[in-house]
């Protein structure tokens, strides 16, 4: 497990950064199966890894942005998530859940007639509705294009980091889940509390 220091307060979405076991979840905001898994993470895993939970201090969950470029909006929604991770790291997971729940608005057909600027405006509204209007201006500043014609924005380097990380580790499918650095192909987005508890019972060794 390796995580850029600037992401430690945002992309560790359950458990503490120092927990010895690591679950890494590669999720795409416009993937229905990723959305399904995100709800399970929130309802099943986060309570187990929180203070007082059975595996508190033993397991952490890291969110890995998995851009799927065959969906034209995927880059834009992941830029939004990364911008929130900079502006309000403590609200990254809250915003991510809101984006997963609203993902249908960012599917191929609903966004086919929108410009990137219009999509970012929709995402700005989601930021205001989900984590507070006081975060919107800074969020928009992070997504504003730089003065050079092809310079990207304030989170372009973060986006490159996440994409390069997936590529070098051969991650293609969303969602993909790693346990302690290895792909756990048995994990499914259809898993519920029973399956996760059985998995953790076998895997947690500390």
Coordinates of C-alpha atoms in Angstrom, one line a residue:
X1 CA 0.0 0.0 0.0
X2 CA 1.3 3.4 -1.0
X3 CA -0.6 6.7 -0.7
X4 CA 0.5 10.2 -1.6
X5 CA 0.7 12.1 1.8
X6 CA -1.7 14.8 0.6
X7 CA -4.4 12.1 0.3
X8 CA -4.1 10.5 3.7
X9 CA -6.8 12.7 5.2
X10 CA -9.3 12.1 2.4
X11 CA -8.9 8.8 0.6
X12 CA -8.6 6.7 3.8
X13 CA -12.3 6.4 4.1
X14 CA -12.5 3.9 6.9
X15 CA -10.2 2.9 9.7
X16 CA -7.0 4.7 10.6
X17 CA -4.1 5.3 8.3
X18 CA -1.8 3.2 10.6
X19 CA -4.0 0.1 10.6
X20 CA -1.9 -2.9 9.5
X21 CA -4.4 -4.4 7.1
X22 CA -5.5 -2.5 4.0
X23 CA -8.5 -2.8 1.7
X24 CA -8.1 -0.7 -1.5
X25 CA -11.2 -0.2 -3.6
X26 CA -10.9 1.0 -7.1
X27 CA -14.2 2.7 -7.9
X28 CA -15.6 4.7 -10.8
X29 CA -18.2 7.3 -10.0
X30 CA -20.3 6.5 -13.1
X31 CA -20.1 2.7 -12.6
X32 CA -23.3 1.2 -11.1
X33 CA -21.4 -1.7 -9.5
X34 CA -19.1 0.8 -7.8
X35 CA -22.1 2.7 -6.5
X36 CA -23.5 -0.5 -5.1
X37 CA -20.2 -1.4 -3.3
X38 CA -19.9 2.2 -2.0
X39 CA -23.1 1.8 -0.1
X40 CA -21.9 -1.5 1.4
X41 CA -18.6 0.1 2.5
X42 CA -20.6 2.8 4.2
X43 CA -23.2 0.5 5.9
X44 CA -21.0 -2.5 6.7
X45 CA -17.3 -1.8 6.6
X46 CA -17.0 1.6 8.1
X47 CA -18.8 0.6 11.4
X48 CA -16.6 -2.5 11.7
X49 CA -13.4 -0.4 11.4
X50 CA -14.5 2.6 13.4
X51 CA -13.6 3.1 17.1
X52 CA -15.5 0.5 19.0
X53 CA -16.0 -1.7 16.0
X54 CA -14.7 -5.3 15.9
X55 CA -11.7 -4.5 13.7
X56 CA -11.0 -1.0 14.9
X57 CA -7.3 -0.2 14.5
X58 CA -6.8 -3.4 12.4
X59 CA -8.1 -2.5 8.9
X60 CA -8.3 0.6 6.8
X61 CA -10.1 1.2 3.5
X62 CA -8.5 3.4 0.8
X63 CA -10.6 4.9 -2.0
X64 CA -8.8 4.6 -5.4
X65 CA -10.2 6.8 -8.2
X66 CA -10.7 4.5 -11.2
X67 CA -11.3 6.6 -14.2
X68 CA -13.1 4.7 -17.0
X69 CA -12.5 6.9 -20.1
X70 CA -15.1 5.1 -22.3
X71 CA -17.5 7.2 -20.2
X72 CA -16.9 10.7 -21.4
X73 CA -17.9 12.2 -18.0
X74 CA -15.7 9.9 -15.9
X75 CA -12.7 12.2 -16.0
X76 CA -14.8 15.2 -15.0
X77 CA -16.5 13.5 -12.0
X78 CA -13.2 12.2 -10.7
X79 CA -11.7 15.6 -11.0
X80 CA -14.5 16.8 -8.8
X81 CA -13.8 14.1 -6.2
X82 CA -10.1 15.0 -6.2
X83 CA -11.0 18.7 -5.9
X84 CA -13.1 18.0 -2.8
X85 CA -10.2 15.9 -1.4
X86 CA -8.2 19.1 -1.5
X87 CA -10.8 21.6 -0.5
X88 CA -12.5 19.6 2.3
X89 CA -10.7 16.3 2.9
X90 CA -12.9 15.5 5.8
X91 CA -15.9 15.6 3.5
X92 CA -14.5 13.5 0.7
X93 CA -16.4 10.4 1.5
X94 CA -19.7 12.3 2.1
X95 CA -19.4 14.0 -1.3
X96 CA -18.4 10.7 -3.0
X97 CA -21.6 9.0 -1.6
X98 CA -23.7 11.9 -2.8
X99 CA -22.1 11.6 -6.3
X100 CA -22.6 7.8 -6.4
X101 CA -26.3 8.3 -5.5
X102 CA -26.7 11.0 -8.2
X103 CA -24.5 9.1 -10.7
X104 CA -27.3 8.6 -13.2
X105 CA -27.2 12.4 -14.0
X106 CA -23.6 11.9 -15.2
X107 CA -24.2 8.8 -17.4
X108 CA -23.4 8.9 -21.1
X109 CA -26.8 10.0 -22.5
X110 CA -27.7 12.6 -19.8
X111 CA -24.3 14.3 -20.3
X112 CA -24.1 13.9 -24.1
X113 CA -25.5 17.4 -24.8
X114 CA -23.6 19.2 -22.0
X115 CA -20.3 20.9 -22.2
X116 CA -17.5 20.2 -19.7
X117 CA -18.2 23.6 -18.1
X118 CA -21.9 22.7 -17.7
X119 CA -21.1 19.4 -16.1
X120 CA -18.7 21.2 -13.7
X121 CA -21.6 23.6 -12.8
X122 CA -23.8 20.6 -11.9
X123 CA -21.0 19.2 -9.8
X124 CA -20.6 22.5 -8.1
X125 CA -24.3 22.4 -7.1
X126 CA -23.8 18.9 -5.8
X127 CA -20.9 20.2 -3.6
X128 CA -23.1 22.9 -2.2
X129 CA -26.0 20.6 -1.5
X130 CA -23.9 17.8 0.0
X131 CA -21.1 19.4 1.9
X132 CA -21.9 23.1 2.1
X133 CA -22.2 26.2 0.1
X134 CA -19.1 27.6 1.7
X135 CA -17.0 25.0 -0.1
X136 CA -18.3 25.8 -3.6
X137 CA -16.0 28.7 -4.5
X138 CA -12.8 26.9 -3.6
X139 CA -14.0 23.8 -5.4
X140 CA -14.6 25.8 -8.5
X141 CA -11.2 27.4 -8.2
X142 CA -9.6 24.0 -8.2
X143 CA -11.4 23.1 -11.5
X144 CA -10.7 26.3 -13.3
X145 CA -8.6 25.8 -16.4
X146 CA -5.1 27.4 -16.3
X147 CA -4.1 30.2 -18.5
X148 CA -2.1 28.0 -20.9
X149 CA -4.2 26.3 -23.6
X150 CA -3.4 22.8 -22.5
X151 CA -2.4 23.3 -18.9
X152 CA -5.2 21.5 -17.1
X153 CA -6.3 22.6 -13.6
X154 CA -5.3 22.4 -10.0
X155 CA -6.1 18.7 -9.7
X156 CA -4.6 17.5 -13.0
X157 CA -1.5 16.2 -11.3
X158 CA -3.7 14.4 -8.7
X159 CA -5.7 12.8 -11.6
X160 CA -2.4 11.7 -13.3
X161 CA -1.3 10.1 -10.0
X162 CA -4.5 8.1 -9.6
X163 CA -4.4 6.9 -13.3
X164 CA -0.8 6.0 -13.2
X165 CA -1.3 4.1 -10.0
X166 CA -4.0 2.0 -11.6
X167 CA -2.1 1.4 -14.8
X168 CA 1.1 0.3 -13.1
X169 CA -0.9 -2.2 -11.0
X170 CA -2.8 -3.5 -13.9
X171 CA -6.2 -2.4 -12.6
X172 CA -8.8 -2.4 -15.4
X173 CA -12.3 -3.3 -13.9
X174 CA -14.4 -1.2 -11.6
X175 CA -14.8 -2.1 -8.9
X176 CA -11.6 -3.9 -8.1
X177 CA -10.7 -4.7 -4.5
X178 CA -7.2 -5.4 -3.1
X179 CA -6.5 -7.0 0.2
X180 CA -3.0 -6.1 1.5
X181 CA -1.9 -5.3 -2.0
X182 CA -3.2 -8.3 -3.8
X183 CA -6.4 -8.4 -5.9
X184 CA -9.1 -10.2 -4.0
X185 CA -11.1 -11.5 -7.0
X186 CA -13.6 -13.2 -4.8
X187 CA -15.0 -9.9 -3.6
X188 CA -18.2 -8.8 -5.4
X189 CA -20.2 -5.7 -5.3
X190 CA -23.2 -8.0 -4.4
X191 CA -21.5 -8.9 -1.1
X192 CA -23.5 -8.0 2.0
X193 CA -22.8 -8.1 5.7
X194 CA -22.6 -11.9 5.9
X195 CA -20.0 -12.2 3.1
X196 CA -17.8 -9.4 4.4
X197 CA -17.8 -10.7 7.9
X198 CA -16.8 -14.2 6.8
X199 CA -14.0 -12.7 4.6
X200 CA -12.6 -10.6 7.5
X201 CA -12.8 -13.4 9.9
X202 CA -10.4 -15.4 7.7
X203 CA -8.1 -12.5 6.7
X204 CA -7.5 -10.4 9.7
X205 CA -4.5 -11.8 11.5
X206 CA -3.6 -9.0 14.0

